Structure formats: C-alpha cells, structure tokens
C-alpha cells in the first residue's frame, strides 16, 4: 500500500482483526494464548443485515466471509513444570480497566501484540530503566524499545551492499531477566507467563535471503529504516540421528573438521560449478534433464555426507520432486547470498517476521494511508451494468467508494471460492530450554532441514531463535517447524519433534534423552496456503477487485513480493513499484496542500449512518481510490 500512495493514490485499509499483518503477524506469549483460544473456540457471529436496504436496484453484492477459516487443528501443550500460573500476571502489562471502562478495553489491554505501529522512524533512545517495557506494545512506543539494547557481537560483521544503503543489522543481547538469572536451566510455565512480553512469536516462519527480492525492496523503498536484522549464524544438518553444523562458505569448508581433505576439494569443486552452471550446459542437460537433483548429485562423485549437505542444507530442496535444474538454481541462489551481510545467506528481523508488514504499514501511514483495525466489511457493491465494483459496505452501514479493491483471500466467501483448491501448511512453535547444538556461544540463530523418513513426505524446516533476536526470554529458545501439510500439523511434525527434543521432562530419561533440548511449551496448527491461486479460479469477482494470498510454505518471501508487484502493475502499469521516498527535508509543500482537503473516499449521503462507533470483528478489504489530478 505504501507504493500506491507514493504513486499519487489514496489508500484506506480496513481490517476486522485488532492487530496488523493477518497470518503474517507475531504475538507476545499472552497474545498468542488469546489467538489460540480464539481459533479453538470459533463461534458464529450474528450480523445485522440492515445494510442490505442500502443496495440499489442497479447494484448487486458479493458478501464477504464472517469467519476466518485459514487456521485449523490448533493444539497446544505445556511440557514444563506446571506450577500454578493462574494468578501470575505478565510483567509490564497494562492494569485492568474498571468495570465502567470502555467495553472490550480490558481484553485489549491484556493482549500485548503490537497493534499500532508508529508512523515515524524509531527513536534512538537509551534503554529503558524498566526492562519489561523494552517490547512494549503501546501505540506511542511500539518502536522506541526496538532500538534499545543494541550492542555489537563478534559473530559476523555487516558489509556494505555494493554502494546501496546497508540494512541495520542489530546485534542484540536479551534484556536481563531476574527470575531467569536465578534459575537459568529451570524454566517454569509461570516464568514464561510472567516474561510473556519478551516473546514475539510469529505465525509464519521465514528468513530473508540477503540478495532476495524482499531485501532489495526494503532497501529500494527505504522501508528498511523501520527494522533491524540479525544474521542467521549457522546452517545445521540432521544425519544419522545427530545434529551437526554444515560448512557453507569457503572459510567454513577449509576450517571444518567434519570433512576430509578430499571431501573439501570435492565440495568446493561442485559449488564452484554451481555458481556458473549456465556456462556448462553439457554437464547437466541431456541425460540429467529429466532426472531429480538427488540423482544428479550421485553422478558427481560426491560422498553420501556431501550429497546430504548439498541437498538438504544448501539447496534445501526435495529429494524426490526437485529437478536437476531447480536444484542447481537453488544452490546458486544460496551461494550468491553468502557474504553480503554475514557467513550465511540469511537475515532475521529483530522482534520477529511480523515486523516486516508493520514496517510497510508505517511507511504507508507516513504518506497519508489510513488504517482501521477492528473494522469489518459486509460486502462488495457491484454495478450490474459495468460489472465493476464501485463500493464496499462496512459494519456501520457506510458505503465507501473507490476505484480499486484489494481483498485478502481469507475474507472471500465459500460461494466465490468453490473452484479453488487450497494447500495447507503444517506449523509448530516450541519453547525450549537449550539449543539443538550447544556451542561456546548461546546466541545462535540456526536453520535445520530434517529430511523425510518416508518417501514422498515433505522435509521439515526448523528455525531456532535465541533471545538476542528479541523473540524469547533469556535462557530459552524459540523453535519454528514448517512443512507442507499431508495430515494435521501435529501428525506431520510431532515425529520430528520427538527426534530432536525431549518431551518427557518429568520421567526418567536415558542419557540420549537428557542431551536433547527440553520442550517447555508447544503449539501445533495448520495454516491455509493460498499462494499460486489464479484470479480466474475465483467465481464472479469484478475486474477491479484483486486478491492477495496469505503466507506460503517457502523459506523466503519472493512469492509475496512478486504478487504485490503484479497487483500494483495491473492497477497502475505506468507507475514504478515502490519507488524510493523523498527525504522529509526535500519535500516542499504548497499553500493549497496545507489546507485540509476532503478525503479521497466518499460516503454516499443517502447511506451515511447517523452515528458510528468503532467496534467490529469480521471481514476485511482494502480500498484504493485514485486521487484527483490537481497539477
């Protein structure tokens, strides 16, 4: 939406939820518990249908869904010491409002997801005297705490991106937790609840390729000013029941003690070939054009361990479904991303992946975008003669007119999606007491691909985050597991969890179990993957209504960036996508621009309600109306 505003348009974003980002959002621990409860106890809402009287005879409506059906099979478990946590309050949480307060305000106060990001860049303030406020969620200070506690680590140093502005690579140490410091290895459930604001738990788990489309977009649009990033410090592999670190850079390969000298030479030779494989088509075309990448690797005189490293930890592709060409492209992408910001190809945004959509929200707000949370939309209003959508009707009965409408897939009704075949993503989030692979440094951001046990099953991507990413409390780790769904999330992912972690802390365990990280808390859920659905699959949508999907199962963010650019170019083919914004000091205001002007969104006078208060909980739409040409 920020790119639309820069192109001279006006943007209104209405969302039924009380937080930004939809399924891209991140939550504190208490916020996630509320989200779990909401999705486990989905109830039908009684909606007033008085708005139907507002529809003219020359118009028809496309009703929007009142329930979010993108999340299913939500199951959460507590494996830690379950001492009484009923009376435990989250440190730094807002006090409860009295009974005579605004309706619903108490629940909102208790939730600590970052609902209202500021529209200005983060303030370079010193660390707050109250550590619990470091990840506060009050609208006025949502990013003030994000710049706190930034120190430099020796793990890897950021490098300049070929003359481009560099991203801020935040090197953070988690704020001290007094309770955790007293018992660093004995974490109880009440401690997790009390330190809940230290957690920023993403609904979707992704990393940013250092030369990926999203990084280039963040730099080009200057949205990177609103975020900080940390390097993923290591790539892990799971082989023969053990977790080990994979050497991927040239220095790692030659310093590795896992590989023999012969294996080092073989690996470097193959990786060098992958960097310019297009120059040697005879080596991968012909006999290998229709073979899988795994079959191709077997012909390259690589040892089984090297084949495993390349397939699952470097290319990160399927052993059965990935073609030779796709595997070479994935390997080349991995290698090209090495060294830009660190020793691995990946970056992770501090405070979680949910910061990324909020960054674009802030940029949009700077240029005048309007965001309305807890504001549902009943329907799209379509003109029968032209077949174009002309307005939306919100839950107040207001008609809001616009030229273009962008709707997230989850808000379309079943009647519109009868021809759509959705995929599903299996997700699990764990809170553990130690790392998958302990080293001298506890502050590691690791990525691990666990190959499938049974042929045809998908591999599981595991991302382990330490406290310096500002996503979990000290002495804990936040672990995300993701794979395309074949069954429920628990059925897909629990076998992998059992291999890597200890789920029975209360029982006597053998030495092998004691060495594994102990799971303190876990949640499993399935998320709809609506990426790749063609617009023609939706039944009866007008030409000026565009559908954006939720998250996909891929590790990177290329799909979302491509989709955003495609939608923008279809609406405004002559405009540049996400151009660099001007510096504030370079903006010259005319006298006419200073005078308050009418909104670019019109409310039909005959349908404008007498009064409107702000509360709602279902439906979503984004409306864009082209600004009048004043120049």
Coordinates of N, CA, C and O in Angstrom, one line a residue, residues 146 149-158 167-174 206-210 215 218 224 227-234 340-353 355-356 441-447 463-472 477:
X146 N 12.5 -0.9 20.4 CA 13.2 -1.7 19.4 C 14.6 -1.3 19.2 O 15.4 -2.1 18.7
X149 N 19.0 -1.7 23.7 CA 19.8 -2.9 23.9 C 20.6 -3.4 22.7 O 20.8 -4.5 22.5
X150 N 21.0 -2.5 21.8 CA 21.7 -2.9 20.6 C 23.2 -2.8 20.9 O 23.7 -1.7 21.2
X151 N 23.8 -3.9 20.8 CA 25.3 -4.0 21.0 C 25.9 -4.8 19.9 O 25.2 -5.3 19.0
X152 N 27.2 -4.8 19.8 CA 27.9 -5.5 18.7 C 28.4 -6.8 19.1 O 28.9 -7.0 20.2
X153 N 28.2 -7.8 18.3 CA 28.7 -9.2 18.5 C 29.9 -9.5 17.6 O 30.1 -8.8 16.6
X154 N 30.6 -10.5 17.9 CA 31.8 -10.9 17.1 C 31.4 -12.0 16.1 O 32.3 -12.5 15.4
X155 N 30.1 -12.4 16.1 CA 29.8 -13.5 15.3 C 30.0 -13.2 13.8 O 30.5 -14.0 13.0
X156 N 29.5 -12.0 13.3 CA 29.7 -11.7 11.9 C 29.5 -10.2 11.8 O 28.7 -9.6 12.5
X157 N 30.2 -9.5 10.9 CA 30.0 -8.1 10.8 C 29.3 -7.8 9.5 O 29.5 -8.4 8.4
X158 N 28.4 -6.8 9.5 CA 27.7 -6.4 8.3 C 28.6 -5.8 7.3 O 29.6 -5.1 7.6
X167 N 21.4 -2.5 5.3 CA 20.3 -2.7 6.3 C 21.0 -2.6 7.7 O 22.1 -2.9 7.9
X168 N 20.2 -2.2 8.7 CA 20.7 -2.2 10.1 C 20.7 -3.6 10.6 O 19.6 -4.2 10.8
X169 N 21.9 -4.1 10.9 CA 22.0 -5.4 11.4 C 22.1 -5.3 12.9 O 23.2 -5.0 13.5
X170 N 21.0 -5.4 13.6 CA 21.0 -5.3 15.1 C 21.7 -6.4 15.7 O 21.3 -7.6 15.5
X171 N 22.7 -6.2 16.5 CA 23.3 -7.3 17.3 C 22.9 -7.1 18.8 O 23.3 -6.2 19.4
X172 N 22.0 -7.9 19.2 CA 21.3 -7.6 20.5 C 21.6 -8.7 21.5 O 21.8 -9.9 21.1
X173 N 21.7 -8.3 22.7 CA 21.7 -9.3 23.8 C 20.3 -9.1 24.5 O 19.9 -8.0 24.7
X174 N 19.7 -10.2 24.9 CA 18.4 -10.1 25.5 C 18.5 -9.3 26.9 O 19.5 -9.4 27.5
X206 N 9.8 -17.6 8.5 CA 10.6 -17.3 7.3 C 11.9 -16.6 7.6 O 12.1 -16.1 8.7
X207 N 12.9 -16.7 6.7 CA 14.1 -16.0 6.8 C 14.2 -15.1 5.5 O 13.5 -15.4 4.5
X208 N 15.1 -14.1 5.5 CA 15.3 -13.3 4.4 C 16.6 -13.6 3.7 O 17.6 -13.6 4.3
X209 N 16.5 -14.0 2.4 CA 17.8 -14.2 1.7 C 18.4 -12.8 1.5 O 17.8 -11.8 1.1
X210 N 19.7 -12.8 1.7 CA 20.4 -11.5 1.7 C 20.4 -10.8 0.4 O 20.6 -9.6 0.3
X215 N 14.7 -8.2 0.5 CA 15.8 -7.3 0.9 C 16.0 -6.2 -0.1 O 16.2 -5.0 0.3
X218 N 13.2 -3.7 0.4 CA 13.4 -2.9 1.7 C 14.4 -1.8 1.5 O 14.2 -0.7 2.0
X224 N 13.5 -0.2 5.1 CA 14.5 -0.8 6.0 C 14.8 0.1 7.2 O 15.3 -0.4 8.2
X227 N 13.3 -1.2 10.5 CA 13.6 -2.5 11.0 C 15.1 -2.7 11.3 O 15.9 -2.0 10.7
X228 N 15.4 -3.7 12.1 CA 16.8 -4.1 12.3 C 16.8 -5.6 12.1 O 15.8 -6.3 12.3
X229 N 18.0 -6.1 11.8 CA 18.1 -7.5 11.4 C 19.3 -8.2 12.1 O 20.3 -7.5 12.5
X230 N 19.2 -9.5 12.2 CA 20.3 -10.3 12.8 C 20.7 -11.4 11.8 O 19.8 -12.0 11.2
X231 N 22.0 -11.7 11.7 CA 22.4 -12.8 10.8 C 21.9 -14.1 11.3 O 22.0 -14.3 12.6
X232 N 21.5 -15.0 10.5 CA 21.4 -16.4 10.8 C 22.9 -16.9 10.9 O 23.7 -16.7 10.0
X233 N 23.3 -17.4 12.0 CA 24.7 -17.7 12.3 C 25.2 -19.0 11.8 O 26.4 -19.2 11.6
X234 N 24.3 -20.0 11.6 CA 24.8 -21.3 11.2 C 23.7 -22.1 10.5 O 22.5 -21.9 10.7
X340 N 27.2 -11.3 1.9 CA 26.7 -9.9 1.8 C 26.6 -9.3 3.1 O 26.9 -8.1 3.3
X341 N 26.0 -10.0 4.1 CA 25.9 -9.5 5.5 C 26.5 -10.4 6.5 O 26.5 -10.0 7.7
X342 N 26.9 -11.6 6.1 CA 27.5 -12.5 7.1 C 27.9 -13.8 6.5 O 28.0 -13.9 5.2
X343 N 28.2 -14.8 7.3 CA 28.7 -16.1 6.8 C 27.6 -17.0 6.3 O 27.9 -18.1 5.9
X344 N 26.4 -16.6 6.5 CA 25.3 -17.4 5.9 C 24.4 -16.5 5.0 O 24.6 -15.3 5.0
X345 N 23.5 -17.1 4.2 CA 22.8 -16.3 3.3 C 21.6 -15.6 3.9 O 20.9 -14.8 3.2
X346 N 21.3 -15.8 5.2 CA 20.0 -15.4 5.7 C 20.1 -14.3 6.8 O 21.1 -14.2 7.5
X347 N 19.0 -13.5 6.8 CA 18.8 -12.5 7.9 C 17.5 -12.8 8.5 O 16.6 -13.3 7.9
X348 N 17.4 -12.3 9.8 CA 16.2 -12.5 10.5 C 15.8 -11.1 11.2 O 16.7 -10.5 11.8
X349 N 14.6 -10.6 11.0 CA 14.3 -9.3 11.6 C 14.1 -9.4 13.1 O 13.4 -10.3 13.6
X350 N 14.7 -8.5 13.8 CA 14.6 -8.5 15.3 C 13.1 -8.2 15.6 O 12.4 -7.5 14.9
X351 N 12.6 -8.9 16.6 CA 11.3 -8.9 17.1 C 10.3 -9.7 16.2 O 9.1 -9.7 16.4
X352 N 10.9 -10.4 15.3 CA 10.1 -11.4 14.5 C 9.7 -11.0 13.1 O 9.8 -9.8 12.7
X353 N 9.3 -11.9 12.3 CA 8.9 -11.7 11.0 C 7.7 -10.8 10.9 O 7.4 -10.1 9.9
X355 N 7.4 -8.0 12.1 CA 7.8 -6.6 12.0 C 7.7 -6.1 10.5 O 7.5 -4.9 10.3
X356 N 7.9 -7.1 9.6 CA 8.0 -6.6 8.2 C 6.7 -6.0 7.7 O 6.7 -4.9 7.1
X441 N 29.0 -20.2 22.1 CA 28.1 -19.1 22.1 C 26.6 -19.6 22.2 O 26.2 -20.5 21.5
X442 N 25.9 -19.0 23.2 CA 24.5 -19.4 23.3 C 23.6 -18.6 22.3 O 22.5 -19.0 22.1
X443 N 24.1 -17.5 21.8 CA 23.3 -16.7 20.9 C 23.5 -17.1 19.5 O 24.2 -16.4 18.7
X444 N 22.7 -18.1 19.1 CA 22.8 -18.6 17.7 C 21.4 -18.6 17.1 O 20.4 -18.9 17.7
X445 N 21.4 -18.2 15.8 CA 20.2 -18.3 15.0 C 20.5 -19.4 14.0 O 21.4 -19.3 13.2
X446 N 19.8 -20.5 14.1 CA 20.1 -21.7 13.3 C 18.9 -22.1 12.4 O 17.8 -21.9 12.7
X447 N 19.3 -22.7 11.3 CA 18.3 -23.3 10.4 C 18.7 -24.7 10.1 O 19.8 -25.0 9.8
X463 N 13.7 -23.7 12.3 CA 14.4 -22.4 12.6 C 14.4 -22.2 14.1 O 13.4 -22.2 14.7
X464 N 15.6 -22.1 14.6 CA 15.8 -21.9 16.1 C 16.3 -20.5 16.3 O 17.3 -20.1 15.8
X465 N 15.6 -19.8 17.2 CA 15.9 -18.4 17.5 C 16.3 -18.3 19.0 O 15.7 -18.9 19.9
X466 N 17.4 -17.5 19.2 CA 17.9 -17.3 20.5 C 17.3 -16.0 21.1 O 16.6 -15.2 20.4
X467 N 17.6 -15.7 22.3 CA 17.0 -14.5 23.0 C 17.5 -13.2 22.4 O 16.8 -12.2 22.5
X468 N 18.6 -13.1 21.7 CA 19.1 -11.9 21.2 C 18.4 -11.5 19.9 O 18.5 -10.4 19.4
X469 N 17.5 -12.3 19.4 CA 16.6 -11.9 18.3 C 15.4 -11.2 18.8 O 14.5 -10.8 18.1
X470 N 15.3 -11.1 20.2 CA 14.2 -10.4 20.8 C 12.8 -11.1 20.6 O 11.8 -10.5 20.5
X471 N 12.9 -12.4 20.4 CA 11.7 -13.2 20.2 C 11.4 -14.2 21.4 O 10.4 -14.8 21.4
X472 N 12.3 -14.2 22.4 CA 12.0 -15.1 23.5 C 12.8 -14.6 24.7 O 13.7 -13.8 24.6
X477 N 14.8 -20.8 24.1 CA 14.9 -20.8 22.6 C 13.5 -20.9 22.0 O 12.7 -21.7 22.5

